[in-house]
Short mmCIF file of C-alpha atoms in Angstrom, two decimals:
data_model
loop_
_atom_site.label_atom_id
_atom_site.label_comp_id
_atom_site.label_asym_id
_atom_site.label_seq_id
_atom_site.Cartn_x
_atom_site.Cartn_y
_atom_site.Cartn_z
CA UNK A 1 -70.48 52.02 97.76
CA UNK A 2 -66.73 52.55 97.63
CA UNK A 3 -65.30 53.63 94.31
CA UNK A 4 -63.01 51.23 92.47
CA UNK A 5 -59.29 51.59 93.13
CA UNK A 6 -57.41 53.33 90.34
CA UNK A 7 -56.22 51.15 87.50
CA UNK A 8 -52.59 50.10 87.46
CA UNK A 9 -51.39 52.61 84.88
CA UNK A 10 -53.12 55.42 86.76
CA UNK A 11 -51.28 54.32 89.90
CA UNK A 12 -48.01 54.40 87.95
CA UNK A 13 -48.76 57.88 86.62
CA UNK A 14 -49.58 59.11 90.13
CA UNK A 15 -46.35 57.65 91.56
CA UNK A 16 -44.29 59.23 88.78
CA UNK A 17 -45.78 62.64 89.45
CA UNK A 18 -45.17 62.31 93.18
CA UNK A 19 -41.51 61.79 92.31
CA UNK A 20 -41.61 64.89 90.07
CA UNK A 21 -40.29 63.00 87.06
CA UNK A 22 -40.42 64.75 83.69
CA UNK A 23 -43.31 64.32 81.28
CA UNK A 24 -41.02 62.51 78.82
CA UNK A 25 -40.04 60.01 81.55
CA UNK A 26 -43.70 59.51 82.39
CA UNK A 27 -44.55 58.73 78.77
CA UNK A 28 -41.56 56.39 78.44
CA UNK A 29 -42.32 54.44 81.62
CA UNK A 30 -45.99 54.02 80.74
CA UNK A 31 -45.05 52.81 77.26
CA UNK A 32 -42.67 50.13 78.55
CA UNK A 33 -44.99 48.96 81.30
CA UNK A 34 -47.80 48.55 78.74
CA UNK A 35 -45.37 46.66 76.49
CA UNK A 36 -44.32 44.42 79.40
CA UNK A 37 -47.95 43.57 80.23
CA UNK A 38 -48.88 42.87 76.60
CA UNK A 39 -45.78 40.68 76.20
CA UNK A 40 -47.13 38.49 79.02
CA UNK A 41 -50.64 38.19 77.48
CA UNK A 42 -52.15 40.85 79.77
CA UNK A 43 -51.30 39.04 82.98
CA UNK A 44 -51.11 41.38 85.96
CA UNK A 45 -47.49 42.21 86.89
CA UNK A 46 -48.28 41.20 90.47
CA UNK A 47 -48.54 37.61 89.23
CA UNK A 48 -45.22 37.73 87.35
CA UNK A 49 -41.76 37.07 88.72
CA UNK A 50 -38.10 37.56 88.01
CA UNK A 51 -38.02 34.89 85.30
CA UNK A 52 -40.76 36.76 83.47
CA UNK A 53 -38.73 39.97 83.66
CA UNK A 54 -35.69 38.08 82.34
CA UNK A 55 -37.71 36.72 79.42
CA UNK A 56 -38.90 40.20 78.51
CA UNK A 57 -35.42 41.74 78.66
CA UNK A 58 -33.99 38.86 76.62
CA UNK A 59 -36.76 39.30 74.04
CA UNK A 60 -35.84 42.98 73.66
CA UNK A 61 -32.16 42.17 73.16
CA UNK A 62 -32.48 39.09 70.94
CA UNK A 63 -35.74 39.46 69.01
CA UNK A 64 -36.11 43.23 68.89
CA UNK A 65 -32.35 43.90 68.76
CA UNK A 66 -32.74 47.10 70.80
CA UNK A 67 -29.82 49.27 71.89
CA UNK A 68 -28.42 48.93 75.39
CA UNK A 69 -29.86 52.29 76.40
CA UNK A 70 -33.33 51.27 75.23
CA UNK A 71 -33.19 48.00 77.17
CA UNK A 72 -32.05 49.89 80.28
CA UNK A 73 -34.93 52.31 79.86
CA UNK A 74 -37.39 49.39 79.78
CA UNK A 75 -35.73 47.85 82.85
CA UNK A 76 -35.92 51.15 84.76
CA UNK A 77 -39.65 51.34 84.03
CA UNK A 78 -40.24 47.79 85.29
CA UNK A 79 -38.15 48.36 88.41
CA UNK A 80 -40.14 51.52 89.12
CA UNK A 81 -43.40 49.59 88.73
CA UNK A 82 -42.45 46.90 91.23
CA UNK A 83 -40.67 49.08 93.79
CA UNK A 84 -42.80 52.22 93.80
CA UNK A 85 -46.27 50.96 92.84
CA UNK A 86 -46.62 47.25 93.60
CA UNK A 87 -44.21 47.41 96.57
CA UNK A 88 -42.86 44.00 95.64
CA UNK A 89 -39.19 43.12 96.13
CA UNK A 90 -37.21 42.24 93.04
CA UNK A 91 -34.71 39.42 93.04
CA UNK A 92 -31.88 38.71 90.64
CA UNK A 93 -32.55 38.77 86.91
CA UNK A 94 -28.94 39.15 85.82
CA UNK A 95 -29.22 36.05 83.63
CA UNK A 96 -31.22 37.98 81.08
CA UNK A 97 -29.42 38.57 77.79
CA UNK A 98 -28.29 42.20 77.82
CA UNK A 99 -28.12 44.34 74.73
CA UNK A 100 -24.56 45.05 73.67
CA UNK A 101 -23.46 48.58 74.33
CA UNK A 102 -21.99 50.17 71.23
CA UNK A 103 -18.51 51.62 71.46
CA UNK A 104 -18.64 54.41 68.90
CA UNK A 105 -16.59 57.56 68.74
CA UNK A 106 -18.60 60.80 68.61
CA UNK A 107 -18.82 62.76 65.39
CA UNK A 108 -17.16 66.16 65.70
CA UNK A 109 -17.29 69.35 63.61
CA UNK A 110 -14.13 71.24 62.81
CA UNK A 111 -14.29 74.84 64.01
CA UNK A 112 -14.93 75.95 60.43
CA UNK A 113 -17.74 73.42 60.00
CA UNK A 114 -19.43 74.44 63.25
CA UNK A 115 -19.32 78.10 62.26
CA UNK A 116 -20.68 77.32 58.78
CA UNK A 117 -23.64 75.40 60.21
CA UNK A 118 -24.43 78.13 62.74
CA UNK A 119 -24.23 80.77 59.99
CA UNK A 120 -27.04 78.98 58.12
CA UNK A 121 -29.42 79.35 61.05
CA UNK A 122 -31.86 82.19 61.70
CA UNK A 123 -33.04 83.32 65.17
CA UNK A 124 -33.75 81.74 67.58
CA UNK A 125 -31.97 78.65 66.24
CA UNK A 126 -28.76 80.61 65.62
CA UNK A 127 -28.38 81.43 69.33
CA UNK A 128 -29.39 77.93 70.43
CA UNK A 129 -26.79 76.29 68.19
CA UNK A 130 -24.29 78.86 69.47
CA UNK A 131 -25.02 77.78 73.04
CA UNK A 132 -24.62 74.11 72.21
CA UNK A 133 -21.27 74.75 70.55
CA UNK A 134 -20.01 77.68 72.62
CA UNK A 135 -21.27 76.58 76.05
CA UNK A 136 -21.55 72.81 75.70
CA UNK A 137 -25.29 72.74 76.39
CA UNK A 138 -27.36 69.70 75.51
CA UNK A 139 -30.31 70.35 73.21
CA UNK A 140 -32.90 70.19 76.02
CA UNK A 141 -30.73 72.38 78.26
CA UNK A 142 -30.75 75.06 75.58
CA UNK A 143 -34.48 74.65 74.98
CA UNK A 144 -35.30 74.91 78.71
CA UNK A 145 -33.05 77.88 79.44
CA UNK A 146 -34.83 80.56 81.50
CA UNK A 147 -34.18 84.28 81.71
CA UNK A 148 -32.83 84.06 85.26
CA UNK A 149 -30.24 81.44 84.24
CA UNK A 150 -28.15 83.87 82.17
CA UNK A 151 -25.79 86.13 84.09
CA UNK A 152 -24.61 88.73 81.57
CA UNK A 153 -22.36 90.48 84.10
CA UNK A 154 -20.40 87.37 85.06
CA UNK A 155 -20.74 85.86 81.56
CA UNK A 156 -22.01 82.56 82.92
CA UNK A 157 -24.96 80.29 82.27
CA UNK A 158 -26.47 78.13 85.00
CA UNK A 159 -27.90 74.84 83.81
CA UNK A 160 -30.72 73.81 86.14
CA UNK A 161 -31.63 70.16 86.68
CA UNK A 162 -29.35 68.87 83.95
CA UNK A 163 -28.73 65.18 83.35
CA UNK A 164 -28.81 63.41 86.71
CA UNK A 165 -30.93 66.29 88.08
CA UNK A 166 -27.78 68.33 88.80
CA UNK A 167 -27.11 72.05 88.43
CA UNK A 168 -23.89 73.31 86.90
CA UNK A 169 -22.37 76.49 85.55
CA UNK A 170 -20.79 76.97 82.17
CA UNK A 171 -19.47 79.90 80.20
CA UNK A 172 -21.47 82.45 78.19
CA UNK A 173 -19.68 83.12 74.87
CA UNK A 174 -19.16 86.84 74.27
CA UNK A 175 -20.38 86.70 70.61
CA UNK A 176 -23.80 85.54 71.85
CA UNK A 177 -24.36 88.28 74.46
CA UNK A 178 -26.20 90.77 72.22
CA UNK A 179 -28.29 88.04 70.60
CA UNK A 180 -29.33 86.57 73.94
CA UNK A 181 -30.18 90.01 75.31
CA UNK A 182 -32.42 90.51 72.28
CA UNK A 183 -34.03 87.10 72.90
CA UNK A 184 -34.72 88.07 76.54
CA UNK A 185 -36.29 91.35 75.41
CA UNK A 186 -38.55 89.43 73.01
CA UNK A 187 -39.52 87.08 75.83
CA UNK A 188 -40.35 90.08 78.02
CA UNK A 189 -42.58 91.55 75.31
CA UNK A 190 -44.41 88.26 74.73
CA UNK A 191 -44.81 87.77 78.47
CA UNK A 192 -46.32 91.25 78.87
CA UNK A 193 -48.86 90.53 76.11
CA UNK A 194 -49.70 87.15 77.67
CA UNK A 195 -50.31 88.81 81.04
CA UNK A 196 -52.66 91.31 79.42
CA UNK A 197 -54.65 88.39 77.99
CA UNK A 198 -54.87 86.70 81.39
CA UNK A 199 -52.12 84.15 80.81
CA UNK A 200 -48.37 84.42 81.38
CA UNK A 201 -47.96 81.40 83.66
CA UNK A 202 -45.00 79.15 82.88
CA UNK A 203 -44.32 75.56 83.91
CA UNK A 204 -42.51 75.32 87.26
CA UNK A 205 -40.41 72.23 88.02
CA UNK A 206 -41.09 69.94 90.97
CA UNK A 207 -42.85 71.71 93.88
CA UNK A 208 -41.45 75.18 93.18
CA UNK A 209 -44.88 76.55 92.26
CA UNK A 210 -45.95 76.03 95.89
CA UNK A 211 -42.63 77.11 97.34
CA UNK A 212 -42.54 80.37 95.35
CA UNK A 213 -46.14 81.55 94.80
CA UNK A 214 -46.30 83.98 91.93
CA UNK A 215 -42.93 82.97 90.43
CA UNK A 216 -44.68 81.21 87.55
CA UNK A 217 -45.93 84.53 86.19
CA UNK A 218 -42.69 86.44 86.80
CA UNK A 219 -40.28 87.34 83.99
CA UNK A 220 -37.16 85.63 85.43
CA UNK A 221 -38.83 82.21 85.18
CA UNK A 222 -39.92 82.63 81.55
CA UNK A 223 -38.13 80.67 78.83
CA UNK A 224 -35.49 82.49 76.80
CA UNK A 225 -36.74 80.64 73.72
CA UNK A 226 -40.53 80.49 74.12
CA UNK A 227 -42.97 78.82 71.78
CA UNK A 228 -44.78 81.07 69.34
CA UNK A 229 -48.09 79.63 70.54
CA UNK A 230 -49.85 79.24 73.87
CA UNK A 231 -50.51 75.66 74.95
CA UNK A 232 -52.27 73.70 77.68
CA UNK A 233 -50.16 71.89 80.25
CA UNK A 234 -51.22 68.20 80.03
CA UNK A 235 -50.74 67.77 83.78
CA UNK A 236 -52.17 70.93 85.32
CA UNK A 237 -54.57 71.88 82.53
CA UNK A 238 -53.40 75.51 82.69
CA UNK A 239 -52.83 77.57 79.57
CA UNK A 240 -49.41 79.16 79.24
CA UNK A 241 -46.39 79.59 77.00
CA UNK A 242 -44.02 76.64 76.94
CA UNK A 243 -40.53 76.56 75.48
CA UNK A 244 -39.81 76.06 71.81
CA UNK A 245 -40.12 72.49 70.55
CA UNK A 246 -36.90 70.48 70.42
CA UNK A 247 -38.14 68.92 67.18
CA UNK A 248 -38.15 72.29 65.43
CA UNK A 249 -34.54 72.90 66.56
CA UNK A 250 -33.46 69.48 65.31
CA UNK A 251 -35.10 70.07 61.93
CA UNK A 252 -33.47 73.49 61.58
CA UNK A 253 -30.02 72.14 62.45
CA UNK A 254 -30.35 69.16 60.09
CA UNK A 255 -31.28 71.54 57.28
CA UNK A 256 -28.38 73.85 58.13
CA UNK A 257 -25.94 70.92 58.06
CA UNK A 258 -27.09 70.02 54.55
CA UNK A 259 -26.94 73.64 53.38
CA UNK A 260 -23.41 73.97 54.78
CA UNK A 261 -22.35 71.08 52.55
CA UNK A 262 -21.30 68.81 55.44
CA UNK A 263 -21.66 65.11 54.66
CA UNK A 264 -20.56 63.58 57.99
CA UNK A 265 -23.20 62.17 60.31
CA UNK A 266 -24.11 65.06 62.58
CA UNK A 267 -26.92 66.46 64.73
CA UNK A 268 -27.53 68.99 67.50
CA UNK A 269 -25.43 66.88 69.88
CA UNK A 270 -22.44 67.17 67.52
CA UNK A 271 -22.10 70.79 68.70
CA UNK A 272 -21.61 69.59 72.29
CA UNK A 273 -19.10 66.95 71.18
CA UNK A 274 -17.23 69.65 69.27
CA UNK A 275 -17.24 72.01 72.28
CA UNK A 276 -15.47 69.41 74.42
CA UNK A 277 -13.05 68.28 71.74
CA UNK A 278 -11.96 71.79 70.75
CA UNK A 279 -11.38 72.83 74.37
CA UNK A 280 -9.14 69.81 74.91
CA UNK A 281 -7.28 70.50 71.66
CA UNK A 282 -6.27 73.98 72.80
CA UNK A 283 -4.97 72.66 76.12
CA UNK A 284 -7.75 72.96 78.68
CA UNK A 285 -7.56 70.45 81.53
CA UNK A 286 -9.86 67.47 81.16
CA UNK A 287 -11.29 68.04 84.66
CA UNK A 288 -12.30 71.56 83.67
CA UNK A 289 -14.03 70.23 80.55
CA UNK A 290 -15.71 67.53 82.65
CA UNK A 291 -17.12 70.19 84.96
CA UNK A 292 -18.37 72.36 82.10
CA UNK A 293 -20.10 69.38 80.51
CA UNK A 294 -21.58 68.15 83.78
CA UNK A 295 -20.17 64.62 83.45
CA UNK A 296 -20.24 62.66 86.69
CA UNK A 297 -17.31 60.46 85.68
CA UNK A 298 -14.18 61.77 83.96
CA UNK A 299 -14.09 58.59 81.88
CA UNK A 300 -17.11 59.90 79.99
CA UNK A 301 -15.13 63.01 79.10
CA UNK A 302 -12.05 61.02 78.10
CA UNK A 303 -13.76 59.74 74.96
CA UNK A 304 -13.10 63.13 73.38
CA UNK A 305 -9.37 62.60 73.65
CA UNK A 306 -9.78 59.91 70.97
CA UNK A 307 -11.19 62.34 68.41
CA UNK A 308 -8.80 65.23 68.95
CA UNK A 309 -7.00 66.49 65.87
CA UNK A 310 -3.70 64.80 66.80
CA UNK A 311 -4.92 62.24 69.29
CA UNK A 312 -4.27 62.20 73.00
CA UNK A 313 -0.60 61.23 72.60
CA UNK A 314 0.17 63.49 69.65
CA UNK A 315 1.21 60.50 67.50
CA UNK A 316 1.79 61.38 63.85
CA UNK A 317 1.61 58.99 60.90
CA UNK A 318 4.99 57.86 59.48
CA UNK A 319 3.68 59.07 56.13
CA UNK A 320 3.81 62.64 57.44
#
């Protein structure tokens, strides 16, 4: 007797992994597809149409009052389900009510505030905050940094598979060199101990584990900021040392902001906003800043001109 075909969510999970999407994307897509099915009283998506998708998207915007990014995330999950798993064409569902995209200016530290927050942090959070402010790294880019991605001779950092799955290079701030060298030495020591215990294998993105056999247990591929504990990869089932948790970095930075006496709304991402704003304030070309940040469109970078100390046009108040 033939075995039963895999259930729908298992098919989705398989398709996601074939595309080499991240674990966070996998969890997000599965969540929204479950939500979509429950919203339609457990009817199979194969029996639903564009009007049903419109109803769901409108429900999210009107009843749940979700942000535009959240609604787009749900839509991306549904589109993936129909195109990659069910192989059903999608028509037009542009009549759905779309969540309004907020137009908010980013919160920015002054240079003094950024330095005060960083000073409150102990290793490894001190170096990670320094990279977010001094190199413009996103939180997850700092968390996922590997030994091979730091070039101490050229004073550059290569960000691998950043937002949009693109690589880019940014600068390595001189004040962080000694601290990052110390972090790499600690990683080397932990990796040596893991190897002695029969572990030492690190997660390899996409199909690189097959392309470069043995790279997963080599030092260059290890994380600069590894977790203190070994863990089991939920996909492969192998035991290894993953990178430090982003949640622990966020908690440390939030605490440091409070201890520095800063009352403005701020987070890890405020360091990146501040990096861009401060470079523009001292006269760096906006295209250069765009490249360092990895923005696809310069209009994304232009938002920082609105929070510069004197504004993009240098207009001063008539009061002085």
